[in-house]
Amino acid sequence: MTSNRARFGLGKSSMPDLIVRLRDWLRGKSKVLIPLVSFLIVCCIEGCAFIATVGPLTMPDPHLHLGSTYALATLQSFNSTTMVDSPDGAKRAQNLVGDSRYIDQPTVSNQTVEGIDITALKRDPQYDAQVEALNSDDHSIVHVATRSNQYLFVSYLPQAIGMKFGLHFGLRPSAVLKLARLTNLLAFMLAIGIAIVMIPSGKWFFAVFGCLPYPVFCASSLMADGPVIGYTACFIALSLWLFARRKPLTTVWWVLLIVAAFLQCLMKSVYAPVILLVLATKALSMRRKIIYVLCAFIPATLVNLWWEKTHMLVILPDLYAANKQYVMHHLAGTIFRLVADTLVQTFDLVSKDPTTVASLLLLCAVILFSGRLNSERTGRLYGRNRLYALYALSGLAAFGSLALV
């Protein structure tokens, strides 16, 4: 009679066969797994190190990011606004009601990322003072006009989820902010991880980019830049995946692509030109490409105009209106000045910061040694004209984003 082991395929050779199959699977997946796992490990260690060494309220524009996170976590993102005076001039600020330790915190440290010197991994001198002030029993419910209306709430979802859980379970404020920073970091890691898996080539580029100190610090703080960078990386990977795809997209996936592009435009308007990368794909007809652009840009523009009209923080509204009027009457001169300033100021900003220069050189090295878009095989596979179209759209998107900044 056949034994139970033989009947179920568990004979003597089953274990070696299983090991061989696992080995073959790992070999097939190594191009994805090695950069993905490397990124996850390095980014996790790096992000946790920043959370442990940099104070929860030490970042660029802490009042903006803390206030926006608290507003969304407590469902106050659409509160009314009021005009207030500030060192920058009159501005429209948003009225928030809540715990003074979160929205009226005097220990915030407003510093640029370069000024914090994050690569040194030194203990932030403000760390202990911030934690002590956050956990103080001396607090009250206050009404404060804040900068929580500077950006749409979309960019603060990961941090707000962590803060909401912390507030719900009654954690101390320092623990609430640590939890918010952790969820922000996890969202960034998830987004870059998906990008690494999705992109057809250049996986190491995304892995190295995701481990650079500046984006990881942004993701491990309360800053909106972490989710924005992560989502934008995901959208770029999606665009390149579509570029490599030959089969047409179904209607359902086309609609989902439009929704993804719409959200990309809402994250931060300066990243909106990235959605143009999709136009290099053959998976969409010309008609669908046109509808895609219109259905993403127009609703997002309307939402941003509504936000600007009703809620957005605007410093010196009269001067802001005068500038818009000037642009309309001097369009050609404004475009020329914009192009010139984009090229000159971008070069100046990049060249003055050693960490940015080192990061760009590292990314260029990764492109040269591991990128395949310039290879003969890729040219034969996709066609030279399609590659040139992708390069042109990439340049247009990059320049468009810099110009909007």
CSV table of C-alpha atoms in Angstrom, one decimal:
chain,number,residue,atom,x,y,z
A,1,MET,CA,0.0,0.0,0.0
A,2,THR,CA,1.2,3.5,-0.9
A,3,SER,CA,2.3,5.4,2.2
A,4,ASN,CA,0.7,8.7,3.2
A,5,ARG,CA,4.0,10.5,2.5
A,6,ALA,CA,4.2,9.3,-1.0
A,7,ARG,CA,0.5,9.9,-1.6
A,8,PHE,CA,0.8,13.6,-0.8
A,9,GLY,CA,4.1,14.0,-2.7
A,10,LEU,CA,6.3,14.1,0.5
A,11,GLY,CA,8.8,11.5,-0.6
A,12,LYS,CA,12.5,11.5,0.0
A,13,SER,CA,13.1,14.0,-2.8
A,14,SER,CA,10.4,16.5,-1.9
A,15,MET,CA,12.5,18.6,0.4
A,16,PRO,CA,15.4,19.0,-2.0
A,17,ASP,CA,12.9,19.8,-4.7
A,18,LEU,CA,11.3,22.5,-2.5
A,19,ILE,CA,14.7,24.0,-1.8
A,20,VAL,CA,15.5,24.0,-5.5
A,21,ARG,CA,12.2,25.7,-6.3
A,22,LEU,CA,12.7,28.3,-3.6
A,23,ARG,CA,16.2,29.0,-4.9
A,24,ASP,CA,15.0,29.4,-8.5
A,25,TRP,CA,12.2,31.7,-7.3
A,26,LEU,CA,14.6,33.8,-5.3
A,27,ARG,CA,16.9,34.0,-8.3
A,28,GLY,CA,14.0,35.2,-10.5
A,29,LYS,CA,13.0,37.7,-7.9
A,30,SER,CA,16.5,38.9,-6.9
A,31,LYS,CA,16.3,41.9,-9.2
A,32,VAL,CA,13.3,43.1,-7.1
A,33,LEU,CA,14.0,41.7,-3.7
A,34,ILE,CA,17.6,42.8,-3.2
A,35,PRO,CA,17.0,46.6,-3.9
A,36,LEU,CA,13.7,46.4,-2.1
A,37,VAL,CA,15.0,44.7,1.1
A,38,SER,CA,18.1,46.9,1.1
A,39,PHE,CA,16.0,50.1,0.9
A,40,LEU,CA,13.6,48.9,3.6
A,41,ILE,CA,16.4,48.1,6.1
A,42,VAL,CA,18.5,51.2,5.5
A,43,CYS,CA,15.5,53.6,5.4
A,44,CYS,CA,14.1,52.1,8.6
A,45,ILE,CA,17.4,52.4,10.5
A,46,GLU,CA,18.0,55.9,9.2
A,47,GLY,CA,14.4,57.1,9.9
A,48,CYS,CA,14.4,55.7,13.4
A,49,ALA,CA,17.8,57.3,14.1
A,50,PHE,CA,16.3,60.7,13.0
A,51,ILE,CA,13.3,60.2,15.3
A,52,ALA,CA,15.6,59.3,18.2
A,53,THR,CA,18.0,62.3,17.7
A,54,VAL,CA,16.0,65.2,16.2
A,55,GLY,CA,13.3,66.8,18.4
A,56,PRO,CA,9.7,66.3,17.3
A,57,LEU,CA,9.3,70.1,16.8
A,58,THR,CA,12.7,70.7,15.1
A,59,MET,CA,12.0,71.1,11.3
A,60,PRO,CA,11.3,73.7,8.7
A,61,ASP,CA,8.1,75.6,9.4
A,62,PRO,CA,7.1,73.6,12.5
A,63,HIS,CA,3.9,75.6,13.2
A,64,LEU,CA,2.7,74.8,9.7
A,65,HIS,CA,3.3,71.0,9.8
A,66,LEU,CA,2.2,70.5,13.5
A,67,GLY,CA,-0.8,72.7,13.0
A,68,SER,CA,-1.9,71.0,9.7
A,69,THR,CA,-1.4,67.5,11.2
A,70,TYR,CA,-3.4,68.5,14.3
A,71,ALA,CA,-6.2,70.1,12.2
A,72,LEU,CA,-6.7,67.0,10.1
A,73,ALA,CA,-6.5,64.6,13.1
A,74,THR,CA,-9.2,66.6,14.9
A,75,LEU,CA,-11.2,67.2,11.8
A,76,GLN,CA,-10.6,71.0,11.7
A,77,SER,CA,-9.0,71.3,8.3
A,78,PHE,CA,-11.9,73.3,6.9
A,79,ASN,CA,-12.3,75.7,9.9
A,80,SER,CA,-12.9,79.3,9.2
A,81,THR,CA,-10.1,81.8,8.7
A,82,THR,CA,-9.2,85.3,9.9
A,83,MET,CA,-6.8,88.0,8.9
A,84,VAL,CA,-3.9,88.4,11.3
A,85,ASP,CA,-0.7,90.5,11.4
A,86,SER,CA,2.7,88.8,11.3
A,87,PRO,CA,6.3,89.8,10.6
A,88,ASP,CA,5.7,88.9,7.0
A,89,GLY,CA,2.7,91.1,6.8
A,90,ALA,CA,-1.1,90.5,7.0
A,91,LYS,CA,-2.2,87.0,6.2
A,92,ARG,CA,-5.3,84.8,6.3
A,93,ALA,CA,-4.8,82.2,9.1
A,94,GLN,CA,-7.0,79.3,10.1
A,95,ASN,CA,-8.8,79.2,13.5
A,96,LEU,CA,-8.1,76.1,15.5
A,97,VAL,CA,-9.4,75.0,18.9
A,98,GLY,CA,-7.5,72.5,21.0
A,99,ASP,CA,-4.7,71.5,23.4
A,100,SER,CA,-2.2,74.4,23.8
A,101,ARG,CA,0.6,71.9,23.8
A,102,TYR,CA,0.0,71.1,20.1
A,103,ILE,CA,-1.2,74.4,18.6
A,104,ASP,CA,0.4,77.0,20.8
A,105,GLN,CA,3.8,75.4,21.5
A,106,PRO,CA,6.6,77.8,22.3
A,107,THR,CA,9.5,75.3,22.0
A,108,VAL,CA,9.3,74.8,18.3
A,109,SER,CA,12.6,75.1,16.5
A,110,ASN,CA,12.2,76.5,12.9
A,111,GLN,CA,15.3,75.4,11.0
A,112,THR,CA,16.1,74.3,7.5
A,113,VAL,CA,17.0,70.7,6.9
A,114,GLU,CA,20.6,71.7,6.1
A,115,GLY,CA,20.7,73.8,9.3
A,116,ILE,CA,19.8,70.8,11.4
A,117,ASP,CA,22.8,68.9,10.1
A,118,ILE,CA,21.0,65.7,10.1
A,119,THR,CA,23.9,63.7,8.6
A,120,ALA,CA,25.9,64.2,11.8
A,121,LEU,CA,23.2,62.3,13.9
A,122,LYS,CA,23.9,64.4,16.9
A,123,ARG,CA,21.4,64.8,19.7
A,124,ASP,CA,19.2,67.8,19.0
A,125,PRO,CA,19.9,70.4,21.8
A,126,GLN,CA,16.2,71.2,21.8
A,127,TYR,CA,15.0,67.6,22.1
A,128,ASP,CA,14.7,67.3,25.9
A,129,ALA,CA,13.1,70.8,26.2
A,130,GLN,CA,10.5,70.0,23.6
A,131,VAL,CA,9.6,66.6,25.1
A,132,GLU,CA,9.3,68.2,28.6
A,133,ALA,CA,7.1,71.1,27.3
A,134,LEU,CA,4.9,68.7,25.3
A,135,ASN,CA,4.3,66.4,28.4
A,136,SER,CA,3.8,69.4,30.8
A,137,ASP,CA,0.6,69.4,32.9
A,138,ASP,CA,0.4,73.1,32.4
A,139,HIS,CA,-1.8,73.4,29.4
A,140,SER,CA,-5.3,74.5,28.4
A,141,ILE,CA,-7.8,74.6,25.6
A,142,VAL,CA,-7.0,77.6,23.4
A,143,HIS,CA,-8.3,79.3,20.2
A,144,VAL,CA,-5.3,80.0,17.9
A,145,ALA,CA,-5.0,81.3,14.3
A,146,THR,CA,-2.4,79.0,12.6
A,147,ARG,CA,-0.8,78.2,9.3
A,148,SER,CA,-2.7,74.9,9.0
A,149,ASN,CA,-4.5,76.2,5.9
A,150,GLN,CA,-1.3,76.6,3.8
A,151,TYR,CA,-1.7,73.3,1.9
A,152,LEU,CA,-4.6,71.0,1.3
A,153,PHE,CA,-5.0,68.3,4.0
A,154,VAL,CA,-4.2,65.5,1.5
A,155,SER,CA,-0.4,65.7,2.2
A,156,TYR,CA,-0.9,65.2,5.9
A,157,LEU,CA,-2.9,62.0,5.9
A,158,PRO,CA,-0.1,59.6,7.2
A,159,GLN,CA,0.9,61.9,10.1
A,160,ALA,CA,-2.7,62.6,11.0
A,161,ILE,CA,-3.5,58.9,11.2
A,162,GLY,CA,-0.7,58.3,13.7
A,163,MET,CA,-1.7,61.4,15.7
A,164,LYS,CA,-5.4,60.3,15.7
A,165,PHE,CA,-4.5,56.9,17.2
A,166,GLY,CA,-2.2,58.6,19.8
A,167,LEU,CA,-5.0,61.0,20.8
A,168,HIS,CA,-7.6,58.3,20.9
A,169,PHE,CA,-5.6,56.1,23.2
A,170,GLY,CA,-4.7,59.0,25.5
A,171,LEU,CA,-0.9,58.9,24.9
A,172,ARG,CA,1.3,61.6,26.2
A,173,PRO,CA,1.9,64.4,23.6
A,174,SER,CA,5.5,63.4,23.0
A,175,ALA,CA,4.4,59.8,22.3
A,176,VAL,CA,1.6,61.1,20.0
A,177,LEU,CA,4.1,63.0,17.9
A,178,LYS,CA,6.5,60.1,17.8
A,179,LEU,CA,3.6,57.8,16.6
A,180,ALA,CA,2.7,60.5,13.9
A,181,ARG,CA,6.3,60.5,12.8
A,182,LEU,CA,6.4,56.7,12.6
A,183,THR,CA,3.3,56.5,10.5
A,184,ASN,CA,4.7,59.2,8.2
A,185,LEU,CA,7.9,57.1,7.8
A,186,LEU,CA,6.0,53.9,7.2
A,187,ALA,CA,3.9,55.6,4.5
A,188,PHE,CA,7.1,56.8,2.8
A,189,MET,CA,8.7,53.3,3.0
A,190,LEU,CA,5.5,51.8,1.6
A,191,ALA,CA,5.3,54.2,-1.3
A,192,ILE,CA,9.0,53.9,-2.3
A,193,GLY,CA,8.8,50.1,-1.8
A,194,ILE,CA,5.8,50.0,-4.3
A,195,ALA,CA,7.8,52.2,-6.7
A,196,ILE,CA,10.8,49.8,-6.6
A,197,VAL,CA,8.5,46.8,-7.3
A,198,MET,CA,6.6,48.5,-10.0
A,199,ILE,CA,9.3,50.2,-12.0
A,200,PRO,CA,10.5,48.0,-14.9
A,201,SER,CA,14.1,49.1,-14.7
A,202,GLY,CA,16.2,51.4,-12.5
A,203,LYS,CA,15.1,49.7,-9.2
A,204,TRP,CA,18.4,50.6,-7.6
A,205,PHE,CA,17.9,54.2,-8.5
A,206,PHE,CA,14.7,54.3,-6.5
A,207,ALA,CA,16.3,52.3,-3.7
A,208,VAL,CA,19.2,54.7,-3.4
A,209,PHE,CA,17.0,57.8,-3.8
A,210,GLY,CA,14.7,56.5,-1.0
A,211,CYS,CA,17.7,56.2,1.4
A,212,LEU,CA,19.1,59.7,0.9
A,213,PRO,CA,19.2,61.7,4.1
A,214,TYR,CA,16.9,64.6,3.1
A,215,PRO,CA,13.8,62.7,2.0
A,216,VAL,CA,14.2,60.2,4.9
A,217,PHE,CA,14.3,63.1,7.4
A,218,CYS,CA,11.3,64.7,5.8
A,219,ALA,CA,9.5,61.3,6.1
A,220,SER,CA,10.5,60.8,9.7
A,221,SER,CA,9.2,64.3,10.8
A,222,LEU,CA,5.8,65.8,10.6
A,223,MET,CA,6.6,67.5,7.3
A,224,ALA,CA,4.2,67.1,4.3
A,225,ASP,CA,7.2,66.5,2.0
A,226,GLY,CA,7.6,62.9,3.0
A,227,PRO,CA,4.2,61.7,1.7
A,228,VAL,CA,4.5,64.0,-1.3
A,229,ILE,CA,7.9,62.7,-2.3
A,230,GLY,CA,6.8,59.1,-1.7
A,231,TYR,CA,3.6,59.4,-3.8
A,232,THR,CA,5.4,61.2,-6.6
A,233,ALA,CA,8.0,58.4,-6.7
A,234,CYS,CA,5.1,56.0,-7.0
A,235,PHE,CA,3.5,57.9,-9.8
A,236,ILE,CA,6.8,58.1,-11.7
A,237,ALA,CA,7.2,54.3,-11.4
A,238,LEU,CA,3.6,53.8,-12.5
A,239,SER,CA,4.3,56.0,-15.6
A,240,LEU,CA,7.4,54.0,-16.5
A,241,TRP,CA,5.5,50.8,-16.0
A,242,LEU,CA,2.9,52.0,-18.4
A,243,PHE,CA,5.7,53.1,-20.8
A,244,ALA,CA,6.9,49.4,-20.9
A,245,ARG,CA,3.3,48.1,-21.3
A,246,ARG,CA,2.1,47.1,-24.7
A,247,LYS,CA,-1.5,46.0,-24.0
A,248,PRO,CA,-4.1,48.7,-23.8
A,249,LEU,CA,-5.4,49.7,-20.4
A,250,THR,CA,-9.0,48.6,-19.6
A,251,THR,CA,-11.5,51.4,-18.9
A,252,VAL,CA,-11.5,50.7,-15.1
A,253,TRP,CA,-7.7,51.0,-14.9
A,254,TRP,CA,-7.8,54.1,-17.1
A,255,VAL,CA,-10.3,55.7,-14.7
A,256,LEU,CA,-8.1,54.7,-11.7
A,257,LEU,CA,-5.1,56.3,-13.5
A,258,ILE,CA,-7.0,59.6,-13.8
A,259,VAL,CA,-7.9,59.5,-10.1
A,260,ALA,CA,-4.2,58.8,-9.2
A,261,ALA,CA,-3.1,61.8,-11.4
A,262,PHE,CA,-5.8,64.0,-9.8
A,263,LEU,CA,-4.4,63.2,-6.3
A,264,GLN,CA,-0.9,63.8,-7.6
A,265,CYS,CA,-2.0,67.4,-8.6
A,266,LEU,CA,-3.6,67.9,-5.1
A,267,MET,CA,-0.5,66.7,-3.1
A,268,LYS,CA,1.4,69.9,-4.0
A,269,SER,CA,0.7,71.8,-7.2
A,270,VAL,CA,4.5,72.1,-8.0
A,271,TYR,CA,4.6,68.3,-8.6
A,272,ALA,CA,1.6,68.4,-11.0
A,273,PRO,CA,3.7,68.3,-14.2
A,274,VAL,CA,4.8,64.7,-13.3
A,275,ILE,CA,1.5,63.4,-14.6
A,276,LEU,CA,2.7,64.3,-18.2
A,277,LEU,CA,5.0,61.3,-18.1
A,278,VAL,CA,2.0,59.0,-18.8
A,279,LEU,CA,1.7,60.5,-22.3
A,280,ALA,CA,4.7,58.5,-23.5
A,281,THR,CA,2.8,55.2,-23.1
A,282,LYS,CA,1.3,53.1,-25.9
A,283,ALA,CA,-1.2,51.6,-23.5
A,284,LEU,CA,-3.6,54.6,-24.1
A,285,SER,CA,-5.0,56.0,-27.3
A,286,MET,CA,-4.5,59.6,-28.1
A,287,ARG,CA,-8.1,60.3,-27.3
A,288,ARG,CA,-7.8,58.7,-23.8
A,289,LYS,CA,-4.5,60.6,-23.2
A,290,ILE,CA,-6.2,64.0,-23.9
A,291,ILE,CA,-9.2,63.0,-21.6
A,292,TYR,CA,-6.7,61.8,-19.0
A,293,VAL,CA,-4.9,65.2,-18.9
A,294,LEU,CA,-8.1,67.2,-18.9
A,295,CYS,CA,-9.8,65.1,-16.2
A,296,ALA,CA,-6.8,65.3,-13.9
A,297,PHE,CA,-5.7,68.9,-14.4
A,298,ILE,CA,-9.1,70.7,-14.6
A,299,PRO,CA,-10.7,69.3,-11.4
A,300,ALA,CA,-7.5,69.7,-9.5
A,301,THR,CA,-7.2,73.3,-10.7
A,302,LEU,CA,-10.7,74.0,-9.6
A,303,VAL,CA,-10.2,72.5,-6.2
A,304,ASN,CA,-7.0,74.5,-5.7
A,305,LEU,CA,-8.7,77.7,-6.9
A,306,TRP,CA,-11.6,77.0,-4.4
A,307,TRP,CA,-9.0,76.4,-1.6
A,308,GLU,CA,-7.2,79.6,-2.5
A,309,LYS,CA,-10.4,81.6,-2.6
A,310,THR,CA,-11.9,80.3,0.6
A,311,HIS,CA,-9.3,78.9,2.9
A,312,MET,CA,-5.7,79.1,1.8
A,313,LEU,CA,-3.1,81.1,3.7
A,314,VAL,CA,-2.1,84.1,1.6
A,315,ILE,CA,0.5,86.5,2.8
A,316,LEU,CA,0.0,90.1,1.8
A,317,PRO,CA,-3.2,89.5,-0.2
A,318,ASP,CA,-3.1,92.9,-1.9
A,319,LEU,CA,0.4,92.4,-3.1
A,320,TYR,CA,-0.5,88.8,-4.2
A,321,ALA,CA,-3.4,90.2,-6.3
A,322,ALA,CA,-1.2,92.9,-7.8
A,323,ASN,CA,1.3,90.3,-8.8
A,324,LYS,CA,-1.3,88.2,-10.5
A,325,GLN,CA,-2.5,91.3,-12.3
A,326,TYR,CA,1.0,92.2,-13.4
A,327,VAL,CA,1.5,88.6,-14.8
A,328,MET,CA,-1.6,88.9,-16.9
A,329,HIS,CA,-0.5,92.2,-18.5
A,330,HIS,CA,3.2,91.2,-19.0
A,331,LEU,CA,2.9,87.6,-19.8
A,332,ALA,CA,5.9,87.3,-22.2
A,333,GLY,CA,8.3,89.2,-19.9
A,334,THR,CA,7.1,87.1,-16.9
A,335,ILE,CA,7.7,83.8,-18.8
A,336,PHE,CA,11.2,84.9,-19.8
A,337,ARG,CA,12.0,86.0,-16.3
A,338,LEU,CA,10.6,82.7,-15.0
A,339,VAL,CA,12.7,80.6,-17.3
A,340,ALA,CA,15.9,82.5,-16.5
A,341,ASP,CA,15.3,82.4,-12.7
A,342,THR,CA,14.4,78.7,-12.8
A,343,LEU,CA,17.8,77.9,-14.4
A,344,VAL,CA,19.9,80.3,-12.4
A,345,GLN,CA,18.4,79.9,-9.0
A,346,THR,CA,18.1,76.2,-9.2
A,347,PHE,CA,21.9,76.0,-10.0
A,348,ASP,CA,22.7,78.4,-7.1
A,349,LEU,CA,20.6,76.5,-4.6
A,350,VAL,CA,22.0,73.1,-5.5
A,351,SER,CA,25.6,74.2,-5.8
A,352,LYS,CA,25.6,75.8,-2.3
A,353,ASP,CA,24.7,72.7,-0.4
A,354,PRO,CA,27.3,69.9,-0.3
A,355,THR,CA,24.8,67.2,0.7
A,356,THR,CA,22.6,68.0,-2.3
A,357,VAL,CA,25.6,67.9,-4.6
A,358,ALA,CA,26.7,64.6,-3.2
A,359,SER,CA,23.2,63.1,-3.5
A,360,LEU,CA,22.9,64.2,-7.1
A,361,LEU,CA,26.4,62.7,-7.9
A,362,LEU,CA,25.4,59.5,-6.2
A,363,LEU,CA,22.1,59.2,-8.2
A,364,CYS,CA,23.9,60.0,-11.4
A,365,ALA,CA,26.4,57.2,-10.7
A,366,VAL,CA,23.6,54.8,-10.1
A,367,ILE,CA,22.0,55.8,-13.4
A,368,LEU,CA,25.2,55.2,-15.3
A,369,PHE,CA,26.0,51.9,-13.8
A,370,SER,CA,22.6,50.3,-13.3
A,371,GLY,CA,20.2,52.2,-15.5
A,372,ARG,CA,19.2,50.5,-18.8
A,373,LEU,CA,17.1,53.2,-20.5
A,374,ASN,CA,20.2,54.2,-22.6
A,375,SER,CA,21.2,50.7,-23.5
A,376,GLU,CA,20.9,49.3,-27.1
A,377,ARG,CA,18.6,46.6,-25.9
A,378,THR,CA,16.1,49.1,-24.5
A,379,GLY,CA,16.3,51.2,-27.7
A,380,ARG,CA,15.4,48.1,-29.8
A,381,LEU,CA,12.7,47.1,-27.3
A,382,TYR,CA,10.8,50.4,-27.1
A,383,GLY,CA,12.0,52.3,-30.1
A,384,ARG,CA,14.3,55.3,-30.3
A,385,ASN,CA,11.4,57.8,-31.0
A,386,ARG,CA,9.5,56.6,-27.9
A,387,LEU,CA,12.6,56.9,-25.7
A,388,TYR,CA,13.2,60.4,-27.0
A,389,ALA,CA,9.5,61.3,-26.3
A,390,LEU,CA,10.0,60.0,-22.7
A,391,TYR,CA,13.2,62.0,-22.3
A,392,ALA,CA,11.4,65.1,-23.6
A,393,LEU,CA,8.4,64.7,-21.3
A,394,SER,CA,10.8,64.0,-18.3
A,395,GLY,CA,12.7,67.2,-19.0
A,396,LEU,CA,9.4,69.1,-19.4
A,397,ALA,CA,8.0,67.8,-16.1
A,398,ALA,CA,11.2,68.5,-14.2
A,399,PHE,CA,11.5,72.1,-15.6
A,400,GLY,CA,7.8,72.6,-15.0
A,401,SER,CA,8.1,71.6,-11.4
A,402,LEU,CA,11.1,73.9,-10.8
A,403,ALA,CA,9.3,76.8,-12.5
A,404,LEU,CA,6.3,76.3,-10.3
A,405,VAL,CA,8.5,76.3,-7.2
